[in-house]
Coordinates of C-alpha atoms in Angstrom, one line a residue:
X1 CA 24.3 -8.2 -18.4
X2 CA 27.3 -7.4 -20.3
X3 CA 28.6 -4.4 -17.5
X4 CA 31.1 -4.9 -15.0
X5 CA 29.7 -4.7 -11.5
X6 CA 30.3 -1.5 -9.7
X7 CA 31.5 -0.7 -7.0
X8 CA 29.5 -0.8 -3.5
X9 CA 28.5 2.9 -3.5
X10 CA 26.2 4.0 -1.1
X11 CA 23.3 5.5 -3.0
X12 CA 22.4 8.4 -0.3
X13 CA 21.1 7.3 3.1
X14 CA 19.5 4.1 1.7
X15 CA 19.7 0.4 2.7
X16 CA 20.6 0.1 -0.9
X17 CA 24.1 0.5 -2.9
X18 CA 24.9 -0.4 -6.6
X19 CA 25.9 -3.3 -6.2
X20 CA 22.9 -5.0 -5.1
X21 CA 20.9 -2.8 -7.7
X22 CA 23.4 -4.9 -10.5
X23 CA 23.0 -8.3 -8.7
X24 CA 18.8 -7.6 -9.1
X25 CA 19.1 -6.7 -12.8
X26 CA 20.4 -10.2 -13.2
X27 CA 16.8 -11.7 -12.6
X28 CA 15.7 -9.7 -15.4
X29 CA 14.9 -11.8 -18.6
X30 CA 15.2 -15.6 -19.6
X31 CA 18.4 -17.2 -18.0
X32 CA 21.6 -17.5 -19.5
X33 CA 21.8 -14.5 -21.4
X34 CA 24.4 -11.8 -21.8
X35 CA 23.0 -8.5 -22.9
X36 CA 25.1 -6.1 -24.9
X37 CA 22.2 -3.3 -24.7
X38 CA 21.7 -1.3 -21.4
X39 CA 18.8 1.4 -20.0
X40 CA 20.1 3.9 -17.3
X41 CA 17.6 4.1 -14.2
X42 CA 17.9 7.3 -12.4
X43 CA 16.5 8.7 -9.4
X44 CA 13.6 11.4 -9.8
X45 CA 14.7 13.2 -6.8
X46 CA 18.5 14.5 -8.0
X47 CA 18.2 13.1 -12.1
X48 CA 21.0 11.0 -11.1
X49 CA 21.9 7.4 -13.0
X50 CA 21.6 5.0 -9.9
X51 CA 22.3 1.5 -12.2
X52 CA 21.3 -0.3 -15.4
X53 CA 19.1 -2.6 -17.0
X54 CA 19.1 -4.5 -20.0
X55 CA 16.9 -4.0 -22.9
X56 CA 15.8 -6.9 -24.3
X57 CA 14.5 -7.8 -27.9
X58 CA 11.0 -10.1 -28.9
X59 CA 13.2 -12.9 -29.2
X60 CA 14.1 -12.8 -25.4
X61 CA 10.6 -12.1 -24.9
X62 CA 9.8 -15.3 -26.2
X63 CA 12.5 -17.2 -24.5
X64 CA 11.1 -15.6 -21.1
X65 CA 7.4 -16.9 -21.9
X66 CA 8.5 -20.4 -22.8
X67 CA 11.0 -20.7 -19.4
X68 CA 7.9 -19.2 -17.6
X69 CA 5.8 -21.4 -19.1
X70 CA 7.7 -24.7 -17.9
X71 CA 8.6 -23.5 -14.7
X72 CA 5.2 -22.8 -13.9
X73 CA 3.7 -26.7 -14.3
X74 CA 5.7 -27.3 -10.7
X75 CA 4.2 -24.8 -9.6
X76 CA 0.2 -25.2 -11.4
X77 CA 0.4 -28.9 -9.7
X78 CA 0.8 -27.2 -5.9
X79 CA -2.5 -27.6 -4.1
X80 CA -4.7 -24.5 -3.8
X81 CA -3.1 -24.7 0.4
X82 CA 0.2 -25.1 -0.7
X83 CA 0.4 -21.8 -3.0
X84 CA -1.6 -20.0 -0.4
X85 CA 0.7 -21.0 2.4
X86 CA 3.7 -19.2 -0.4
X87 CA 1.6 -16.2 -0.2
X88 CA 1.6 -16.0 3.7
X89 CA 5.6 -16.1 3.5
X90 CA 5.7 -13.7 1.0
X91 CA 3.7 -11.1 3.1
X92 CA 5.4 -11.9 6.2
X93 CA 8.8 -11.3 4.2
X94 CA 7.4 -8.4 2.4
X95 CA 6.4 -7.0 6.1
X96 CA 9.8 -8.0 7.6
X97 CA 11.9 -6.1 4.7
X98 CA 9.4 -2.7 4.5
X99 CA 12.2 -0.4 5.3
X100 CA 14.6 -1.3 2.3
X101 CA 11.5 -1.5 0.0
X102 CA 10.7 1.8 1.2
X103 CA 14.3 2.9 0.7
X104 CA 13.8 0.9 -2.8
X105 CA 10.8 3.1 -3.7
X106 CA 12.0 6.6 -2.6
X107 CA 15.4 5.8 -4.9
X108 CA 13.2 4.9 -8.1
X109 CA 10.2 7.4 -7.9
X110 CA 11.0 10.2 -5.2
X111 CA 8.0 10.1 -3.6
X112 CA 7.7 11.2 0.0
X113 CA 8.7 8.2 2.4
X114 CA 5.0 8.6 3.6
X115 CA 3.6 8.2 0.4
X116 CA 5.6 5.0 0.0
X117 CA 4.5 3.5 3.0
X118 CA 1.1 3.1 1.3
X119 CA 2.6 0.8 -1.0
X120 CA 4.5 -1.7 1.5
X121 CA 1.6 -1.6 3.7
X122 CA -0.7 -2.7 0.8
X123 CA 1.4 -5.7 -1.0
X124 CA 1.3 -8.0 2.6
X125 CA -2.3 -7.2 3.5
X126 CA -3.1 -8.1 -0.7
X127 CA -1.2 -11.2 0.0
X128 CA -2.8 -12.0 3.1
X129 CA -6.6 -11.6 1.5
X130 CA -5.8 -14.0 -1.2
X131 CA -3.8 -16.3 1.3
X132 CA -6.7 -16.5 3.0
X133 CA -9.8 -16.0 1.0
X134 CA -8.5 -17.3 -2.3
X135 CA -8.5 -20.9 -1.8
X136 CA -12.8 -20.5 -0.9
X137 CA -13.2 -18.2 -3.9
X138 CA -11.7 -21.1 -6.3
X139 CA -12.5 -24.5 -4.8
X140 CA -14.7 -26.2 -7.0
X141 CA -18.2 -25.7 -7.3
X142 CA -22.0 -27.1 -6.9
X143 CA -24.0 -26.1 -9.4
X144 CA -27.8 -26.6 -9.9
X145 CA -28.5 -29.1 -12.9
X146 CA -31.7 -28.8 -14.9
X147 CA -33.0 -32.4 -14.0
X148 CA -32.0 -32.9 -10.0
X149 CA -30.9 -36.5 -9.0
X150 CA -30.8 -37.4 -12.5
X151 CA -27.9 -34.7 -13.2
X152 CA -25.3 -33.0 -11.4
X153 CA -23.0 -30.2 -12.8
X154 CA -20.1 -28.9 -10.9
X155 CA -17.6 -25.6 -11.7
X156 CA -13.7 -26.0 -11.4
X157 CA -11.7 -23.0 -11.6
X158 CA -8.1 -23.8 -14.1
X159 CA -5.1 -21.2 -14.4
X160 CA -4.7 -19.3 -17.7
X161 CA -1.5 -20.1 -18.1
X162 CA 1.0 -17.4 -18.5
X163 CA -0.6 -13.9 -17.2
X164 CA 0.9 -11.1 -18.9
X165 CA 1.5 -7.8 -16.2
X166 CA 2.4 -4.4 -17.9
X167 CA 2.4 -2.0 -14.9
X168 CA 3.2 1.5 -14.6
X169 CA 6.0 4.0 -12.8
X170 CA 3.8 5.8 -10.3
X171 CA 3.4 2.3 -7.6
X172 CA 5.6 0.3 -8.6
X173 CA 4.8 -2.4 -6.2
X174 CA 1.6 -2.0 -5.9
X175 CA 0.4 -1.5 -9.3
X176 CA 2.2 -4.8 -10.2
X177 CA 2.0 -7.1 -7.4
X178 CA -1.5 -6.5 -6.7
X179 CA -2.4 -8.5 -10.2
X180 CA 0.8 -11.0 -9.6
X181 CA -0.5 -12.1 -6.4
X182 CA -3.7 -13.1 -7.1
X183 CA -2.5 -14.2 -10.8
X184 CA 0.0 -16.5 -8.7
X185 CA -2.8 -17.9 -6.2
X186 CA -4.8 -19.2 -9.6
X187 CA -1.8 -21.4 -10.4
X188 CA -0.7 -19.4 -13.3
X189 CA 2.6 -18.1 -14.5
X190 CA 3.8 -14.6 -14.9
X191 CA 5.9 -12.4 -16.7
X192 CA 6.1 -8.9 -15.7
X193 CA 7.2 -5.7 -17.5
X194 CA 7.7 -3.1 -15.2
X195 CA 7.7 0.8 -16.4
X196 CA 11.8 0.9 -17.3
X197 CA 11.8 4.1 -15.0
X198 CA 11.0 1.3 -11.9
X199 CA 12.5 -2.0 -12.7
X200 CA 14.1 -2.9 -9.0
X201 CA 10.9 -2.7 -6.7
X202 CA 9.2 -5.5 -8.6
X203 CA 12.7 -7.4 -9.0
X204 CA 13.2 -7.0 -4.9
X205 CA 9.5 -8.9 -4.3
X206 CA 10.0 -11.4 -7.1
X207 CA 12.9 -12.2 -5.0
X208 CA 10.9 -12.6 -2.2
X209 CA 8.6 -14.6 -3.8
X210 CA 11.4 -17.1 -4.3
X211 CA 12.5 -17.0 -0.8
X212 CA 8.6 -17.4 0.2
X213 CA 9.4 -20.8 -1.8
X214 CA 7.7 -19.9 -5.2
X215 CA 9.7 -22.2 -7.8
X216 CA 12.2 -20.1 -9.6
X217 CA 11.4 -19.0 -12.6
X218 CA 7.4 -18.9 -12.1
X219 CA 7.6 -15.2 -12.3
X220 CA 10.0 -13.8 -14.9
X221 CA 10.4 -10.1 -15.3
X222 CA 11.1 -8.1 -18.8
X223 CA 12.7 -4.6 -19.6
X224 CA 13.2 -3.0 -22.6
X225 CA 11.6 0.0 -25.0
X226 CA 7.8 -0.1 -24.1
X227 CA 6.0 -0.2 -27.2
X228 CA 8.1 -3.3 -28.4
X229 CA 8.1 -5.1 -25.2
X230 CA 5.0 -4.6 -24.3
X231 CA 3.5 -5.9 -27.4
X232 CA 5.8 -8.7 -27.7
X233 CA 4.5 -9.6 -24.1
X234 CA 0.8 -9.5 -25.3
X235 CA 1.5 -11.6 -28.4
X236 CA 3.2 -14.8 -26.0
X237 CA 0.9 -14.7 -23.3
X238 CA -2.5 -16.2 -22.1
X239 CA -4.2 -13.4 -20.3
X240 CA -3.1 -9.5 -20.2
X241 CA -3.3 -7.1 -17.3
X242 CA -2.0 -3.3 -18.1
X243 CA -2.2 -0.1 -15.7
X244 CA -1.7 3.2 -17.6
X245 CA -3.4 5.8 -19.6
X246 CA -6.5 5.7 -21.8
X247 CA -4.8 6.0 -24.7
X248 CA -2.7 3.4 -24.6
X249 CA -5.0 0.8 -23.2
X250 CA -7.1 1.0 -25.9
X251 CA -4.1 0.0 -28.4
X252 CA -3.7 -2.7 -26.0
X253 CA -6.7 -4.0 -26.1
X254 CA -7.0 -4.0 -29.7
X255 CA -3.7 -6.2 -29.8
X256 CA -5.4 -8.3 -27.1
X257 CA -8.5 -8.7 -29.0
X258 CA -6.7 -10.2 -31.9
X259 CA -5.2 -12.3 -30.5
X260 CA -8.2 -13.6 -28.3
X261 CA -6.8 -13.3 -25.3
X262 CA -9.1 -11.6 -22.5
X263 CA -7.4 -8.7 -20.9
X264 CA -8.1 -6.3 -17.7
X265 CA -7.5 -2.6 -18.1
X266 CA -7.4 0.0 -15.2
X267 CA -6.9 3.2 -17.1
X268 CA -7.2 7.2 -16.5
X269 CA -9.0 8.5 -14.5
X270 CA -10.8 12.6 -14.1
X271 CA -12.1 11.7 -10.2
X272 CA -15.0 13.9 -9.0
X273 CA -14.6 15.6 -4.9
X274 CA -18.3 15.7 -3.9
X275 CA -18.2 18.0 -0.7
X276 CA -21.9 18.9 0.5
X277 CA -22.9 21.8 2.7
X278 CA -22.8 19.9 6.2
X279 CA -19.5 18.6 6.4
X280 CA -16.7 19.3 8.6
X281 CA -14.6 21.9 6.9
X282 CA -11.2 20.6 8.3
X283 CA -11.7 17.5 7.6
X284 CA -12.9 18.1 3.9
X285 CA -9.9 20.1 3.1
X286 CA -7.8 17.4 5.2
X287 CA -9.0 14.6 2.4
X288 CA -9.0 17.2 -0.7
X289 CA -5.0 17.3 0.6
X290 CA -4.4 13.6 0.6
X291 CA -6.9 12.8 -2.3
X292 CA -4.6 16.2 -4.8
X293 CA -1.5 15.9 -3.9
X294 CA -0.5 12.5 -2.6
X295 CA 2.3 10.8 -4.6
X296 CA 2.5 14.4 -6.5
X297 CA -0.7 14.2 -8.1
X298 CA 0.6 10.8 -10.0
X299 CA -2.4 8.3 -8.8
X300 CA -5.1 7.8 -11.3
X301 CA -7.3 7.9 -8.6
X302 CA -6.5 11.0 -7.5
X303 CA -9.6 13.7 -6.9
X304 CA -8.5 16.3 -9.7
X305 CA -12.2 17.8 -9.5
X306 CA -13.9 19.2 -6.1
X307 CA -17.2 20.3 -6.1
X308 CA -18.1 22.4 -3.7
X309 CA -21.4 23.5 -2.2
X310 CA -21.9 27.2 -2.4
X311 CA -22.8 28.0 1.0
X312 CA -19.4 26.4 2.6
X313 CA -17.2 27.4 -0.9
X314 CA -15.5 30.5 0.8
X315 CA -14.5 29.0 3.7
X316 CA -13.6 25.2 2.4
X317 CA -11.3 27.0 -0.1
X318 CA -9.6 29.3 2.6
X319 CA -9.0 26.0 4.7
X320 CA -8.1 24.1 1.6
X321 CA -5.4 27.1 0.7
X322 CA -4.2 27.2 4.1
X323 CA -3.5 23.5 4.4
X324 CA -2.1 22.8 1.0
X325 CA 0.6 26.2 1.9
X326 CA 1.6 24.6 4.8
X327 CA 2.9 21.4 2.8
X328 CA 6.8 20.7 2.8
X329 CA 7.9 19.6 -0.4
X330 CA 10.9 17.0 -0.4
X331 CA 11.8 13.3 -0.4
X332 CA 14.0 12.4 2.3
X333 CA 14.8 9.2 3.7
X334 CA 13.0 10.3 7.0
X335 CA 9.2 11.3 7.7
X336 CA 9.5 14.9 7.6
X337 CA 8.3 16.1 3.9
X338 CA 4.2 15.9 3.0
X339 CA 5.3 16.0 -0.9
X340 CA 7.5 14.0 -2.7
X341 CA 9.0 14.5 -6.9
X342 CA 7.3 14.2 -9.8
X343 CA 8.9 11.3 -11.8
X344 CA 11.1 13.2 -14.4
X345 CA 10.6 16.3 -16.9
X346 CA 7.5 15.3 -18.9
X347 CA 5.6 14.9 -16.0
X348 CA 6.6 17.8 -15.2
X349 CA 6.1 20.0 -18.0
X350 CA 2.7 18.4 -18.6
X351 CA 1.5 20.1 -15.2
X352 CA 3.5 23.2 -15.9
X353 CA 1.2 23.2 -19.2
X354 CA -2.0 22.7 -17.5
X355 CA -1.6 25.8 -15.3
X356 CA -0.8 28.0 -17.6
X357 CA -3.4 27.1 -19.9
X358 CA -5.9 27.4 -17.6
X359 CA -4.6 30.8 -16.8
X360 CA -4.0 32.4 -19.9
X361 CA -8.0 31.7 -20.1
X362 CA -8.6 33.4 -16.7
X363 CA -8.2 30.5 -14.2
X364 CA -6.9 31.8 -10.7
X365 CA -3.8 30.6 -8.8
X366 CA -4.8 30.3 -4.9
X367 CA -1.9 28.2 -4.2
X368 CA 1.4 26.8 -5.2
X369 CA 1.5 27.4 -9.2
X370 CA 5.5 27.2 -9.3
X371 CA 8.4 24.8 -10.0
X372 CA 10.3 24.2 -7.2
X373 CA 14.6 23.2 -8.7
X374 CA 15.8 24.5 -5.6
X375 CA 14.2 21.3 -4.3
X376 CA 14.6 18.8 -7.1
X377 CA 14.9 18.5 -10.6
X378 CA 11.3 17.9 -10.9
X379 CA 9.3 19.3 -7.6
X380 CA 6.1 21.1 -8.5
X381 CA 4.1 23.1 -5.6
X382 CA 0.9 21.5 -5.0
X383 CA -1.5 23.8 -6.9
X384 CA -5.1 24.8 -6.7
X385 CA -6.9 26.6 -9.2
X386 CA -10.5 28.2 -9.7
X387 CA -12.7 29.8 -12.0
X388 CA -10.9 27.3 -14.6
X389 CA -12.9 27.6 -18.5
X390 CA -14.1 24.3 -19.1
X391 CA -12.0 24.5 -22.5
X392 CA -8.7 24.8 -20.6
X393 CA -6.7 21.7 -20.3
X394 CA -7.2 20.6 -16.5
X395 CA -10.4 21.1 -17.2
X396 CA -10.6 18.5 -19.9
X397 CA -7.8 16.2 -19.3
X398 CA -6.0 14.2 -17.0
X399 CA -3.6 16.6 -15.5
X400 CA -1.4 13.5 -13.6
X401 CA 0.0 15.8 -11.2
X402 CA -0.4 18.2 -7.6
X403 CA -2.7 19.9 -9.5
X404 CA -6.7 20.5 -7.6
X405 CA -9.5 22.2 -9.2
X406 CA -12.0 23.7 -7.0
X407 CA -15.2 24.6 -8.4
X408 CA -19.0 25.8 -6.5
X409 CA -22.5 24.4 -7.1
X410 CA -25.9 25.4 -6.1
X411 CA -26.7 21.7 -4.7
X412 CA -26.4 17.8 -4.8
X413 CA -27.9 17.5 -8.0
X414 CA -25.7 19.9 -10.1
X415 CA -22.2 18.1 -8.4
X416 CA -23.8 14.7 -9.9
X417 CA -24.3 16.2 -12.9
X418 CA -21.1 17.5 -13.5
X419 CA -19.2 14.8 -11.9
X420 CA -21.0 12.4 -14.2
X421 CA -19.8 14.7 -17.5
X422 CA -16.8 12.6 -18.3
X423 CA -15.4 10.3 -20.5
X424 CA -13.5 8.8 -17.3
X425 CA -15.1 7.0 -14.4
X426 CA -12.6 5.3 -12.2
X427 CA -12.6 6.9 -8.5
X428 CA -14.9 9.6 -7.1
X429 CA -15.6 10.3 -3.5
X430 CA -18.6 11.9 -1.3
X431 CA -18.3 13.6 1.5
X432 CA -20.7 14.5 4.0
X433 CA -21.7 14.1 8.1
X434 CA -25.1 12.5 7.1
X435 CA -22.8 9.0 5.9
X436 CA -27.1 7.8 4.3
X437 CA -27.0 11.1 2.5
X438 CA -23.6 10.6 1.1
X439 CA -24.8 7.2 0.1
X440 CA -27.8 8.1 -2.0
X441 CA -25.4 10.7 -3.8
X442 CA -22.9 8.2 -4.4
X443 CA -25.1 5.7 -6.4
X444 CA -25.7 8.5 -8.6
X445 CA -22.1 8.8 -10.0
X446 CA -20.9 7.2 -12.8
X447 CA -18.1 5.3 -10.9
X448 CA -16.3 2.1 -10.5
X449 CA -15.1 3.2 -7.2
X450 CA -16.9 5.9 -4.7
X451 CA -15.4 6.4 -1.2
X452 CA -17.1 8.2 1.4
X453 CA -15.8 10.9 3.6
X454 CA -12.0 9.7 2.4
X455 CA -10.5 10.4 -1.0
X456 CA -9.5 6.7 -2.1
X457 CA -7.9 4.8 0.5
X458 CA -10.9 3.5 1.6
X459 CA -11.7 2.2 -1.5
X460 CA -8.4 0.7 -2.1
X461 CA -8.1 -1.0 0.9
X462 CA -11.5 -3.0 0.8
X463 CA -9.8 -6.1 -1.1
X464 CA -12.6 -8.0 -1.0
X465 CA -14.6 -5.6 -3.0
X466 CA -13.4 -5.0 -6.8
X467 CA -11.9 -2.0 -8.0
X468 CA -11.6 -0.6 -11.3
X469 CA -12.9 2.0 -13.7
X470 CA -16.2 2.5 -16.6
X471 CA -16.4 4.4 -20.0
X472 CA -13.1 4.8 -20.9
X473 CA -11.2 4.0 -17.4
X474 CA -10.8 0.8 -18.3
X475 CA -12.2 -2.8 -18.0
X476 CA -11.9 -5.4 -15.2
X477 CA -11.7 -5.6 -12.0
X478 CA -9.0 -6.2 -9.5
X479 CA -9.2 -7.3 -6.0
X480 CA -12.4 -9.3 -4.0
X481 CA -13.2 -12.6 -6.0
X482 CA -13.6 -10.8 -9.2
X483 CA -9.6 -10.1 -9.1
X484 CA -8.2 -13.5 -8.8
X485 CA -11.3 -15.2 -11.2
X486 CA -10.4 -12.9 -13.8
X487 CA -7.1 -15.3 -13.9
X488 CA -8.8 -18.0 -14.6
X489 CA -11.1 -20.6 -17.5
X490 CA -14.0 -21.4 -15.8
X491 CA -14.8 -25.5 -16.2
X492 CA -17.9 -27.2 -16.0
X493 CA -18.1 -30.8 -15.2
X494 CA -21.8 -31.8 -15.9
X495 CA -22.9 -35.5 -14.6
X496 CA -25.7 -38.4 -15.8
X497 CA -26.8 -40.2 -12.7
X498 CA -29.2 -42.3 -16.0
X499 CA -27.0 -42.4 -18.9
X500 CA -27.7 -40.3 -22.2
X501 CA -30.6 -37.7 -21.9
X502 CA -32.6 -39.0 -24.6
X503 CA -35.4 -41.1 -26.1
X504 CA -35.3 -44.5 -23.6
X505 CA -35.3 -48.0 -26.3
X506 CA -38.3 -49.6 -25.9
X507 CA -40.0 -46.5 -25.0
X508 CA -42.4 -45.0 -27.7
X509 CA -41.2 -41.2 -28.4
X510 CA -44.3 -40.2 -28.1
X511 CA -44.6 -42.0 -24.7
X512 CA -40.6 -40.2 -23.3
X513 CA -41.7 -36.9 -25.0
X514 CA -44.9 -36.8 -22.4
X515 CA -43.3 -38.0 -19.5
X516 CA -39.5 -35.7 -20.2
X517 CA -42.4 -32.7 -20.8
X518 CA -44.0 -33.2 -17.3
X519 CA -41.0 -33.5 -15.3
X520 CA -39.7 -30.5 -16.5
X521 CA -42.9 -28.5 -16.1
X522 CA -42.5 -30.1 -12.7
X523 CA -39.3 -29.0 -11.9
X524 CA -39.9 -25.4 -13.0
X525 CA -42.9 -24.6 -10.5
X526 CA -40.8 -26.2 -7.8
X527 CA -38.1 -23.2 -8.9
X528 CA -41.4 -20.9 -8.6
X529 CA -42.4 -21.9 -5.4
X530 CA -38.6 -21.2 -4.3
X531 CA -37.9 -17.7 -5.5

C-alpha cells in the first residue's frame, strides 16, 4: 500500500490497534505491489475509519490468480495426511487466538461479542471435521465394473485448481472459511474476496493458515469495488463459491455459466418458525429470540416468519414480547449486551422501510419499532410485528434485519402451506414436544435445512450433513462430503484384466456375440438376486 503506517492507536478496548490492521492489509493482493488507491474500513458500532485497504484493478486480479496458481502445485503435491495435519494446526491456532478474532469481529461488524463467539467457535470445529473426515471422504475409490474379474474401475478425487470465494459482511469468518477449508483439504488453491466492509477477519486466519504451515501464497485474498472484482475473480478461476443475496447470485451464476465453470450459491433466504400447539411456551419464544434477532437480524437463515398455532398464539406472543423487551442493545468488548449493530445505514434504512410499510397497511408494532442513535449510528430495536398484509414488504421480502413476523394458524397443515409459499427455501425450523411429530412436519417443507426445536444452530453445526438452500436460495451444498467434493473433478480409472473388450481373433463374431450375450445376462440376475 502506498500509506504511511500509522501510528499504534488503540482502537477501543481491543487486542487490536492500527498498526497491525496496516501490517494485515499488506497480505492483500499479488506481491510486490504498491497501491496508489485506498477503501476506508470503518467500524459499524461508532461509523468510525479504523484503517485502509487497497483497491485493486482486473489486472491485479489476474496477477493474484496466476501467483495462487503456482504456489498452490507445493501445496496440490502434499499428501491427503499432510494437508489434513495443516488443518488441525490451523484450528488449534484458530482456538488459541479466539479472543483477538473476537475482538477482530466486534471492530468490523458490531455485533454483540456473543454473537461473535458463534463464529470462532465454528471455524476450529469446521477444520477439525475436514481434518478428520476429509481424508476418508476423498481417498480413492472401488467401483463396481460391468464384467467382474475381467474389469475393475476405480474413482480418484483431483483439485479444481484455483477455487474462487466471494463471501459476504454479515460472518466474515465463517461465511468464508467454511468454503476455504474444505476447498484447501481438496488440494486446491484459493483466492478470496471478502465483503470490503470486513477485509481483516479473513486476512487474520489466512495468516494463521501460514503459521499452521500452509505454503504462502496458497490462499491470496482480493479487495476492491465488488461488481469489478468479483467478476474479474469469476473470469480467472476454476470453481466459484458466492454467499449473498438472490439477486446477485443469479448474475453470478450466469457469468459462471459462461465460462463453464461449476459454481455453489447459498443465497436469501424467507425462513419459516413452525411452533405447534404442544410446545413449551418459554422455550419457543427463547428460540424465536435467538433464531430474529441474532447478529441483528443479518443471517440469511434467520426465522423472519413464525407460525403460530392458534390455541397457544396469545400467550407465545405475550412471552415472545416480553423476552425480546428485555433485550440490551449494544456491542461492547464484554458479554453484557443480547444485541449487537446493524452493519452501516442501508441496512439500516432497509428495516426502517419494512416497518413502516407494513404499518402504513395496518401491521401492528408489539415490540421495538425504533432506531436506537443514542446507542450507535446504526442500532435498530429488535422488532415484532402482526397482522402484517401479505403485500407489505416483510411480508414479501427478505427484511435482513431484527425484524420477526408473528402470524396464527388453525393447524399443521395450514403452517406447511404457508411456509412452503415462497420463492426462498434455505432454513426453516419446527418446534414441538412430540420431536416424531415435528419430524413428519418437517419433511413437508420446502427446505434445504429444517432444525427441530432450535432456530438454526442445530443445523449449522451438523458438519457432516450438507447445508444449503432450493428455489431461488441458491445451489450447492456446503459442509458433510457434499462440501469438500464440490471442490473437486471426479476421475475414473477403468481396468482390463483381458485386454480390449471386443471380438476375440480367431473367434467367429457370431461365436463372441453368444458367449459376451450370456455372460452379461449372467451377471445381471446375479445383481437381481443381490438387491
Amino acid at each position: 500500500m502506498a500509506t504511511q503506517a500509522p501510528e499504534e492507536t488503540i482502537l477501543s478496548e481491543t487486542a487490536w490497534n492500527k498498526r497491525r490492521l496496516y501490517a494485515l492489509a499488506q497480505r492483500i493482493g499479488p506481491s510486490e505491489r504498491e497501491y496508489d488507491l485506498t477503501m476506508p474500513v470503518t467500524a459499524p458500532v461508532n461509523d468510525e475509519q479504523i484503517a485502509e485497504i487497497p483497491e485493486l484493478d482486473e489486472d491485479d486480479v489476474d496477477r493474484a490468480v496466476e501467483q495462487t496458481r503456482e504456489a498452490a502445485g507445493e501445496w496440490r503435491e502434499m499428501s491427503l495426511d499432510e494437508r489434513a495435519d495443516v488443518l488441525t494446526k490451523f484450528a488449534n491456532l484458530a482456538a488459541k487466538n479466539r479472543g483477538e478474532l473476537l475482538d477482530l469481529l466486534q471492530l468490523e461488524t458490531g455485533k454483540s461479542r456473543a454473537h461473535a463467539l458463534e463464529e470462532t467457535i465454528d471455524v476450529p470445529l469446521n477444520a477439525d471435521y475436514y481434518a478428520d473426515k476429509g481424508p476418508g471422504i476423498l481417498a480413492t475409490e472401488s467401483r463396481s465394473s460391468g464384467i467382474p474379474i475381467a474389469t475393475s474401475a476405480e474413482v480418484q478425487y483431483d483439485p479444481k485448481g484455483i477455487v474462487g470465494i466471494i463471501s459476504p459482511w454479515n460472518y466474515p469468518l465463517v461465511l468464508s472459511f467454511a468454503d476455504a477449508i474444505p476447498a484447501l483439504l481438496a488440494g486446491n488453491g484459493v483466492v478470496l474476496k471478502p465483503d470490503d466492509k470486513t477485509p481483516f477477519t479473513a486476512l487474520r486466519l489466512a495468516e494463521l493458515l501460514e503459521e499452521a504451515g500452509l505454503p504462502e501464497g496458497v490462499v491470496t485474498i482480493v479487495t476492491g469495488d465488488g461488481p469489478t472484482i468479483g467478476s474479474a475473480v469469476i473470469e480467472r478461476v476454476d470453481y466459484l463459491t458466492f454467499t449473498g443475496s438472490s439477486e446477485v447470485g443469479k448474475l453470478v451464476a450466469e457469468q459462471a455459466g459462461r465460462n463453464l465453470i461449476d459454481c455453489s450459491l447459498e443465497l436469501s433466504g424467507k425462513n419459516p418458525m413452525i411452533i405447534l400447539d404442544d410446545v413449551d411456551i418459554e422455550e419457543a419464544a427463547r428460540g424465536a429470540i435467538q433464531g430474529s434477532f441474532t447478529n441483528a437480524g443479518q443471517l440469511c437463515l434467520a426465522n423472519e416468519r413464525i407460525y403460530v398455532h392458534e390455541s397457544i398464539y396469545d400467550e407465545f406472543l405475550a412471552e415472545f414480547v416480553e423476552q425480546t423487551e428485555g433485550l440490551e442493545l449494544g456491542a461492547e468488548f464484554e458479554f453484557d449486551s443480547d444485541v449487537g449493530s446493524m452493519i452501516d445505514e442501508d441496512q439500516l434504512q432497509r428495516t426502517k422501510d419494512h416497518v413502516a410499510d407494513a404499518v402504513e397497511a395496518g401491521a401492528t408494532v408489539e415490540a421495538g419499532g425504533n432506531a436506537r442513535p443514542e446507542v450507535g449510528p446504526y442500532f435498530y430495536e429488535p422488532t415484532i410485528l402482526t397482522d402484517v398484509p401479505a403485500s407489505s414488504l416483510p411480508a414479501c421480502e427478505e427484511t435482513f434485519g431484527p425484524l420477526a413476523v408473528v402470524e396464527p394458524v388453525s393447524s399443521a397443515a395450514e403452517a406447511i402451506e404457508k411456509a412452503n409459499d415462497s420463492d426462498h427455501g434455505l432454513n426453516a425450523s419446527v418446534w414441538s414436544a412430540d420431536r416424531k411429530r415435528a419430524k413428519e412436519v418437517a419433511r413437508q417443507i420446502e427446505s434445504g435445512t429444517v432444525c427441530i426445536n432450535d432456530p438454526f444452530l442445530v443445523g449449522w453445526a451438523s458438519y457432516d450433513a450438507p447445508m444449503g438452500g432450493v428455489k431461488e436460495s441458491g445451489i450447492g451444498r456446503r459442509h458433510g462430503p457434499e462440501g469438500i467434493k464440490r471442490y473437486t473433478e471426479p476421475k475414473t480409472i477403468a481396468t482390463s484384466a483381458v485386454g480390449p473388450l471386443g471380438p476375440v481373433p480367431g473367434i467367429p463374431d457370431s461365436v463372441f456375440a453368444k458367449g459376451f450375450s450370456a455372460i452379461s445376462d449372467l451377471q445381471r440376475r446375479l445383481n437381481q438376486l443381490r438387491r
